[in-house]
PDB file of C-alpha atoms in Angstrom:
ATOM      1  CA  PRO A   1      43.536  -5.912  23.381  1.00 60.00           C
ATOM      2  CA  SER A   2      40.525  -5.275  25.644  1.00 84.00           C
ATOM      3  CA  GLU A   3      39.778  -2.455  27.205  1.00 86.00           C
ATOM      4  CA  GLU A   4      40.804  -3.851  30.427  1.00 86.00           C
ATOM      5  CA  PHE A   5      44.153  -4.919  29.258  1.00 87.00           C
ATOM      6  CA  LYS A   6      44.989  -1.590  27.707  1.00 90.00           C
ATOM      7  CA  HIS A   7      44.003   0.536  30.788  1.00 88.00           C
ATOM      8  CA  ALA A   8      45.811  -2.111  33.129  1.00 89.00           C
ATOM      9  CA  GLY A   9      48.994  -1.454  31.031  1.00 91.00           C
ATOM     10  CA  LYS A  10      48.212   2.391  30.965  1.00 92.00           C
ATOM     11  CA  VAL A  11      48.213   2.220  34.636  1.00 93.00           C
ATOM     12  CA  GLY A  12      51.545  -0.157  35.060  1.00 94.00           C
ATOM     13  CA  THR A  13      53.371   2.391  32.786  1.00 94.00           C
ATOM     14  CA  GLU A  14      52.193   5.420  34.876  1.00 95.00           C
ATOM     15  CA  VAL A  15      53.249   3.647  38.228  1.00 96.00           C
ATOM     16  CA  HIS A  16      56.711   3.244  36.650  1.00 96.00           C
ATOM     17  CA  ASP A  17      56.731   6.618  35.864  1.00 96.00           C
ATOM     18  CA  LEU A  18      55.844   8.092  39.024  1.00 96.00           C
ATOM     19  CA  ILE A  19      58.193   5.672  40.996  1.00 97.00           C
ATOM     20  CA  ASN A  20      60.957   6.901  38.641  1.00 96.00           C
ATOM     21  CA  LYS A  21      60.269  10.583  39.144  1.00 95.00           C
ATOM     22  CA  ALA A  22      60.312   9.910  42.901  1.00 96.00           C
ATOM     23  CA  ILE A  23      63.517   8.149  42.791  1.00 97.00           C
ATOM     24  CA  ARG A  24      65.104  11.361  40.733  1.00 96.00           C
ATOM     25  CA  TYR A  25      63.627  13.325  43.229  1.00 95.00           C
ATOM     26  CA  LYS A  26      65.118  11.365  46.211  1.00 96.00           C
ATOM     27  CA  MET A  27      68.737  11.368  44.393  1.00 96.00           C
ATOM     28  CA  ASP A  28      68.751  15.041  43.704  1.00 96.00           C
ATOM     29  CA  ASN A  29      67.687  15.641  47.274  1.00 95.00           C
ATOM     30  CA  PRO A  30      69.357  12.918  49.516  1.00 93.00           C
ATOM     31  CA  TYR A  31      68.236  14.327  52.752  1.00 94.00           C
ATOM     32  CA  THR A  32      64.448  14.442  51.996  1.00 94.00           C
ATOM     33  CA  THR A  33      62.459  11.692  53.786  1.00 94.00           C
ATOM     34  CA  TRP A  34      59.675   9.154  52.542  1.00 94.00           C
ATOM     35  CA  GLU A  35      57.513  10.845  54.146  1.00 94.00           C
ATOM     36  CA  GLU A  36      58.223  13.611  51.690  1.00 95.00           C
ATOM     37  CA  ILE A  37      58.583  11.798  48.972  1.00 95.00           C
ATOM     38  CA  SER A  38      55.194  10.156  49.176  1.00 94.00           C
ATOM     39  CA  GLU A  39      54.124  13.697  49.549  1.00 93.00           C
ATOM     40  CA  PHE A  40      55.636  14.704  46.296  1.00 92.00           C
ATOM     41  CA  GLY A  41      53.938  11.482  44.873  1.00 90.00           C
ATOM     42  CA  GLU A  42      50.560  13.054  46.172  1.00 88.00           C
ATOM     43  CA  ARG A  43      51.558  16.187  44.164  1.00 88.00           C
ATOM     44  CA  THR A  44      51.977  14.576  40.825  1.00 86.00           C
ATOM     45  CA  GLN A  45      48.287  14.003  39.894  1.00 77.00           C
ATOM     46  CA  TYR A  46      47.816  11.145  37.385  1.00 83.00           C
ATOM     47  CA  PRO A  47      43.813  10.675  36.312  1.00 80.00           C
ATOM     48  CA  GLU A  48      43.745   7.237  37.251  1.00 88.00           C
ATOM     49  CA  PRO A  49      43.381   6.178  40.917  1.00 92.00           C
ATOM     50  CA  GLU A  50      45.083   3.120  40.689  1.00 95.00           C
ATOM     51  CA  VAL A  51      48.165   4.996  40.337  1.00 95.00           C
ATOM     52  CA  GLY A  52      48.182   6.493  43.557  1.00 94.00           C
ATOM     53  CA  VAL A  53      47.160   3.390  45.505  1.00 95.00           C
ATOM     54  CA  ALA A  54      50.319   1.486  43.808  1.00 96.00           C
ATOM     55  CA  PHE A  55      52.649   4.451  44.836  1.00 96.00           C
ATOM     56  CA  LYS A  56      51.433   4.568  48.566  1.00 96.00           C
ATOM     57  CA  ASN A  57      52.177   0.577  48.458  1.00 97.00           C
ATOM     58  CA  TRP A  58      55.744   1.553  47.167  1.00 97.00           C
ATOM     59  CA  ILE A  59      56.691   4.269  49.869  1.00 97.00           C
ATOM     60  CA  ALA A  60      55.388   1.357  52.510  1.00 97.00           C
ATOM     61  CA  PHE A  61      57.463  -1.464  50.969  1.00 97.00           C
ATOM     62  CA  ILE A  62      60.742   1.022  51.123  1.00 97.00           C
ATOM     63  CA  ALA A  63      59.984   2.098  54.359  1.00 95.00           C
ATOM     64  CA  ALA A  64      59.222  -1.511  55.639  1.00 95.00           C
ATOM     65  CA  ASN A  65      62.292  -3.126  53.827  1.00 96.00           C
ATOM     66  CA  TYR A  66      64.772  -0.471  52.791  1.00 95.00           C
ATOM     67  CA  PRO A  67      64.497   2.532  54.869  1.00 94.00           C
ATOM     68  CA  ASP A  68      67.934   3.708  54.644  1.00 95.00           C
ATOM     69  CA  MET A  69      68.228   2.422  50.892  1.00 95.00           C
ATOM     70  CA  VAL A  70      70.474   4.938  48.682  1.00 97.00           C
ATOM     71  CA  PHE A  71      68.901   4.881  44.862  1.00 97.00           C
ATOM     72  CA  LEU A  72      71.916   5.331  42.360  1.00 97.00           C
ATOM     73  CA  GLU A  73      70.296   4.698  39.192  1.00 96.00           C
ATOM     74  CA  THR A  74      66.830   4.071  37.846  1.00 96.00           C
ATOM     75  CA  GLU A  75      65.331   3.582  34.190  1.00 94.00           C
ATOM     76  CA  PHE A  76      68.528   2.331  32.429  1.00 90.00           C
ATOM     77  CA  ALA A  77      69.239   0.149  29.699  1.00 88.00           C
ATOM     78  CA  THR A  78      71.514  -2.907  30.379  1.00 86.00           C
ATOM     79  CA  TYR A  79      72.519  -5.929  28.070  1.00 75.00           C
ATOM     80  CA  ILE A  80      75.004  -9.177  27.944  1.00 72.00           C
ATOM     81  CA  ASP A  81      76.805 -10.747  25.188  1.00 67.00           C
ATOM     82  CA  GLY A  82      77.405 -14.446  24.492  1.00 61.00           C
ATOM     83  CA  TYR A  83      78.294 -16.979  22.391  1.00 57.00           C
ATOM     84  CA  VAL A  84      75.702 -19.276  19.944  1.00 58.00           C
ATOM     85  CA  GLY A  85      75.943 -21.705  17.770  1.00 58.00           C
ATOM     86  CA  THR A  86      76.035 -21.191  13.649  1.00 61.00           C
ATOM     87  CA  PRO A  87      74.226 -23.232  11.218  1.00 61.00           C
ATOM     88  CA  GLU A  88      77.869 -23.645   9.853  1.00 65.00           C
ATOM     89  CA  GLY A  89      78.821 -25.246  13.205  1.00 62.00           C
ATOM     90  CA  GLY A  90      80.697 -22.529  14.886  1.00 65.00           C
ATOM     91  CA  ASN A  91      80.151 -20.125  17.149  1.00 66.00           C
ATOM     92  CA  ILE A  92      79.356 -16.229  17.017  1.00 62.00           C
ATOM     93  CA  ASN A  93      79.371 -13.386  19.788  1.00 63.00           C
ATOM     94  CA  VAL A  94      75.826 -11.729  19.902  1.00 61.00           C
ATOM     95  CA  PRO A  95      74.164  -9.872  21.878  1.00 64.00           C
ATOM     96  CA  LEU A  96      71.796 -12.297  24.114  1.00 67.00           C
ATOM     97  CA  TYR A  97      69.385  -9.905  25.664  1.00 70.00           C
ATOM     98  CA  ALA A  98      69.010  -6.230  26.413  1.00 75.00           C
ATOM     99  CA  GLY A  99      66.489  -4.664  29.308  1.00 85.00           C
ATOM    100  CA  THR A 100      65.642  -1.865  31.218  1.00 92.00           C
ATOM    101  CA  VAL A 101      66.353  -1.925  34.867  1.00 95.00           C
ATOM    102  CA  ASP A 102      63.577  -0.298  36.819  1.00 97.00           C
ATOM    103  CA  ALA A 103      65.978   0.780  39.435  1.00 98.00           C
ATOM    104  CA  VAL A 104      69.382  -0.122  41.329  1.00 97.00           C
ATOM    105  CA  GLY A 105      69.868   1.016  44.991  1.00 97.00           C
ATOM    106  CA  LEU A 106      72.629   0.440  47.745  1.00 97.00           C
ATOM    107  CA  ILE A 107      72.126  -1.239  51.040  1.00 96.00           C
ATOM    108  CA  GLU A 108      74.795  -2.079  53.584  1.00 95.00           C
ATOM    109  CA  ASN A 109      77.455  -1.930  50.631  1.00 96.00           C
ATOM    110  CA  LYS A 110      75.355  -4.195  48.541  1.00 97.00           C
ATOM    111  CA  LEU A 111      73.617  -3.534  45.418  1.00 98.00           C
ATOM    112  CA  VAL A 112      69.854  -4.078  44.810  1.00 98.00           C
ATOM    113  CA  VAL A 113      68.359  -4.566  41.431  1.00 98.00           C
ATOM    114  CA  PHE A 114      64.433  -3.800  41.572  1.00 98.00           C
ATOM    115  CA  ASP A 115      61.554  -4.796  39.314  1.00 97.00           C
ATOM    116  CA  TRP A 116      58.544  -3.052  40.026  1.00 98.00           C
ATOM    117  CA  LYS A 117      54.981  -4.885  39.075  1.00 97.00           C
ATOM    118  CA  THR A 118      51.538  -4.237  38.968  1.00 96.00           C
ATOM    119  CA  GLY A 119      49.879  -7.433  37.975  1.00 91.00           C
ATOM    120  CA  SER A 120      48.085 -10.140  39.917  1.00 90.00           C
ATOM    121  CA  GLY A 121      51.072 -11.787  40.784  1.00 93.00           C
ATOM    122  CA  ILE A 122      54.901 -12.081  40.754  1.00 96.00           C
ATOM    123  CA  TYR A 123      55.891 -15.253  38.265  1.00 94.00           C
ATOM    124  CA  ASP A 124      58.893 -17.321  37.455  1.00 94.00           C
ATOM    125  CA  GLU A 125      59.601 -15.342  34.575  1.00 92.00           C
ATOM    126  CA  ALA A 126      60.002 -11.835  36.352  1.00 94.00           C
ATOM    127  CA  GLY A 127      62.729 -13.788  38.339  1.00 95.00           C
ATOM    128  CA  TYR A 128      64.850 -15.011  35.819  1.00 93.00           C
ATOM    129  CA  GLN A 129      65.025 -11.260  33.926  1.00 92.00           C
ATOM    130  CA  VAL A 130      66.099 -10.001  37.173  1.00 95.00           C
ATOM    131  CA  ALA A 131      68.962 -12.912  37.883  1.00 95.00           C
ATOM    132  CA  ALA A 132      69.927 -11.610  33.939  1.00 91.00           C
ATOM    133  CA  TYR A 133      70.166  -8.003  34.748  1.00 92.00           C
ATOM    134  CA  CYS A 134      71.912  -8.843  37.871  1.00 94.00           C
ATOM    135  CA  ASN A 135      74.434 -10.830  36.087  1.00 91.00           C
ATOM    136  CA  SER A 136      74.585  -8.715  33.224  1.00 89.00           C
ATOM    137  CA  ILE A 137      75.379  -5.516  35.617  1.00 93.00           C
ATOM    138  CA  TRP A 138      77.751  -7.423  37.876  1.00 93.00           C
ATOM    139  CA  LYS A 139      79.611  -9.138  35.508  1.00 87.00           C
ATOM    140  CA  GLY A 140      79.699  -6.564  32.932  1.00 84.00           C
ATOM    141  CA  ASN A 141      81.079  -4.101  35.351  1.00 86.00           C
ATOM    142  CA  GLU A 142      84.284  -5.933  36.742  1.00 86.00           C
ATOM    143  CA  GLN A 143      85.203  -2.833  38.945  1.00 93.00           C
ATOM    144  CA  LEU A 144      82.314  -3.207  40.718  1.00 94.00           C
ATOM    145  CA  SER A 145      83.477  -5.992  42.597  1.00 91.00           C
ATOM    146  CA  THR A 146      86.282  -4.005  44.192  1.00 94.00           C
ATOM    147  CA  ILE A 147      83.788  -1.298  45.469  1.00 96.00           C
ATOM    148  CA  TYR A 148      80.621  -3.085  46.262  1.00 97.00           C
ATOM    149  CA  GLY A 149      80.151  -6.470  48.562  1.00 97.00           C
ATOM    150  CA  GLY A 150      77.733  -8.207  45.824  1.00 97.00           C
ATOM    151  CA  ILE A 151      74.427  -7.766  44.252  1.00 97.00           C
ATOM    152  CA  THR A 152      71.153  -9.252  44.700  1.00 97.00           C
ATOM    153  CA  GLY A 153      67.643  -8.621  43.115  1.00 97.00           C
ATOM    154  CA  ALA A 154      64.195  -8.166  44.131  1.00 98.00           C
ATOM    155  CA  VAL A 155      60.722  -8.211  42.344  1.00 98.00           C
ATOM    156  CA  VAL A 156      58.304  -6.063  43.813  1.00 98.00           C
ATOM    157  CA  ARG A 157      54.229  -6.441  43.254  1.00 98.00           C
ATOM    158  CA  LEU A 158      52.208  -3.327  44.133  1.00 98.00           C
ATOM    159  CA  SER A 159      48.741  -3.644  44.404  1.00 97.00           C
ATOM    160  CA  LYS A 160      46.622  -1.061  42.512  1.00 95.00           C
ATOM    161  CA  THR A 161      43.591  -1.546  44.431  1.00 94.00           C
ATOM    162  CA  ASP A 162      44.217  -2.608  47.948  1.00 95.00           C
ATOM    163  CA  GLU A 163      46.975  -1.630  50.728  1.00 95.00           C
ATOM    164  CA  GLU A 164      49.057  -4.493  49.673  1.00 96.00           C
ATOM    165  CA  PHE A 165      52.894  -5.249  48.553  1.00 97.00           C
ATOM    166  CA  GLU A 166      54.608  -8.366  47.795  1.00 97.00           C
ATOM    167  CA  VAL A 167      58.340  -8.928  47.291  1.00 97.00           C
ATOM    168  CA  LYS A 168      60.596 -11.610  46.092  1.00 97.00           C
ATOM    169  CA  THR A 169      64.091 -11.410  46.233  1.00 97.00           C
ATOM    170  CA  ILE A 170      66.897 -13.375  44.316  1.00 96.00           C
ATOM    171  CA  THR A 171      70.172 -13.785  46.585  1.00 96.00           C
ATOM    172  CA  ASP A 172      71.800 -16.413  44.262  1.00 95.00           C
ATOM    173  CA  TRP A 173      70.991 -15.104  40.744  1.00 95.00           C
ATOM    174  CA  GLY A 174      73.961 -17.249  38.777  1.00 92.00           C
ATOM    175  CA  ASN A 175      71.743 -20.189  38.072  1.00 92.00           C
ATOM    176  CA  PRO A 176      68.732 -18.721  37.156  1.00 91.00           C
ATOM    177  CA  SER A 177      70.531 -16.058  35.029  1.00 88.00           C
ATOM    178  CA  GLY A 178      72.503 -19.225  33.222  1.00 86.00           C
ATOM    179  CA  VAL A 179      68.999 -20.367  32.320  1.00 87.00           C
ATOM    180  CA  PHE A 180      68.181 -16.752  30.962  1.00 82.00           C
ATOM    181  CA  ASN A 181      70.921 -16.971  28.693  1.00 77.00           C
ATOM    182  CA  THR A 182      70.303 -20.634  27.720  1.00 76.00           C
ATOM    183  CA  MET A 183      66.620 -19.301  26.626  1.00 77.00           C
ATOM    184  CA  CYS A 184      67.954 -16.457  25.023  1.00 73.00           C
ATOM    185  CA  SER A 185      70.352 -18.473  22.939  1.00 70.00           C
ATOM    186  CA  LEU A 186      67.955 -20.799  21.689  1.00 74.00           C
ATOM    187  CA  TYR A 187      65.676 -18.429  20.819  1.00 68.00           C
ATOM    188  CA  THR A 188      68.218 -16.885  18.747  1.00 67.00           C
ATOM    189  CA  GLN A 189      69.091 -20.242  17.178  1.00 66.00           C
ATOM    190  CA  LEU A 190      65.498 -20.683  16.185  1.00 72.00           C
ATOM    191  CA  SER A 191      65.748 -17.971  13.651  1.00 68.00           C
ATOM    192  CA  TYR A 192      67.535 -19.886  11.634  1.00 69.00           C
ATOM    193  CA  ASN A 193      66.385 -21.562   8.437  1.00 72.00           C
ATOM    194  CA  VAL A 194      65.349 -25.286   9.061  1.00 72.00           C
ATOM    195  CA  PHE A 195      64.898 -25.719   5.106  1.00 71.00           C
ATOM    196  CA  ASP A 196      67.136 -25.120   2.336  1.00 73.00           C
ATOM    197  CA  LYS A 197      66.673 -21.530   0.918  1.00 71.00           C
ATOM    198  CA  LYS A 198      65.796 -22.917  -2.417  1.00 71.00           C
ATOM    199  CA  GLU A 199      62.225 -23.764  -2.664  1.00 68.00           C
ATOM    200  CA  ARG A 200      61.073 -26.601  -5.608  1.00 67.00           C
ATOM    201  CA  LYS A 201      57.139 -26.437  -6.113  1.00 69.00           C
ATOM    202  CA  LYS A 202      55.685 -28.652  -8.837  1.00 69.00           C
ATOM    203  CA  LYS A 203      52.042 -28.656  -9.657  1.00 72.00           C
ATOM    204  CA  VAL A 204      50.547 -31.839 -10.298  1.00 73.00           C
ATOM    205  CA  ALA A 205      48.186 -32.102 -13.406  1.00 67.00           C
ATOM    206  CA  ASN A 206      44.694 -33.672 -13.008  1.00 65.00           C
ATOM    207  CA  ALA A 207      44.913 -37.164 -14.566  1.00 56.00           C
TER     208      ALA A 207
END
């Protein structure tokens, strides 16, 4: 990878790390204001200035869109199983996908699954992934429907150079999560052998 690509990856990792620390701090100190959380971020020093810019944009995003958000969890793994066809014509249950959710929050008795991005845009792939996370969390924990009023997703892009953030939300996650499941199932089946395992090679002698 180019040095620019590696630097962007490093900054992205550090932004996620700082946001994770800030959310953890907020969870441990629920009466802390977002202004105080912003100051907490400023005290947590990173060598790359882009990290600080992205973090300030994250604070601005929360303040503008979810000032009353209560974060429940951050940086945790989720997965979902599914049935895929076998070469013999049957079906087996396998883990279709697993991933790390950046954060889950609660607002107006509804869960929100967040995905933080620091790239140049928000692409459909991220939406499919977050929809799959919503599906995994909601359907993998049936008791949630008796406690909360629903679950939605949000992909948030935080600029590393300008005072700017972008957000795209996912309310109807059923269809895109189904597409994601299909893609994962197809990927699994692509690992099946196309040819017979026994290879037959024969050298042809020159005339």
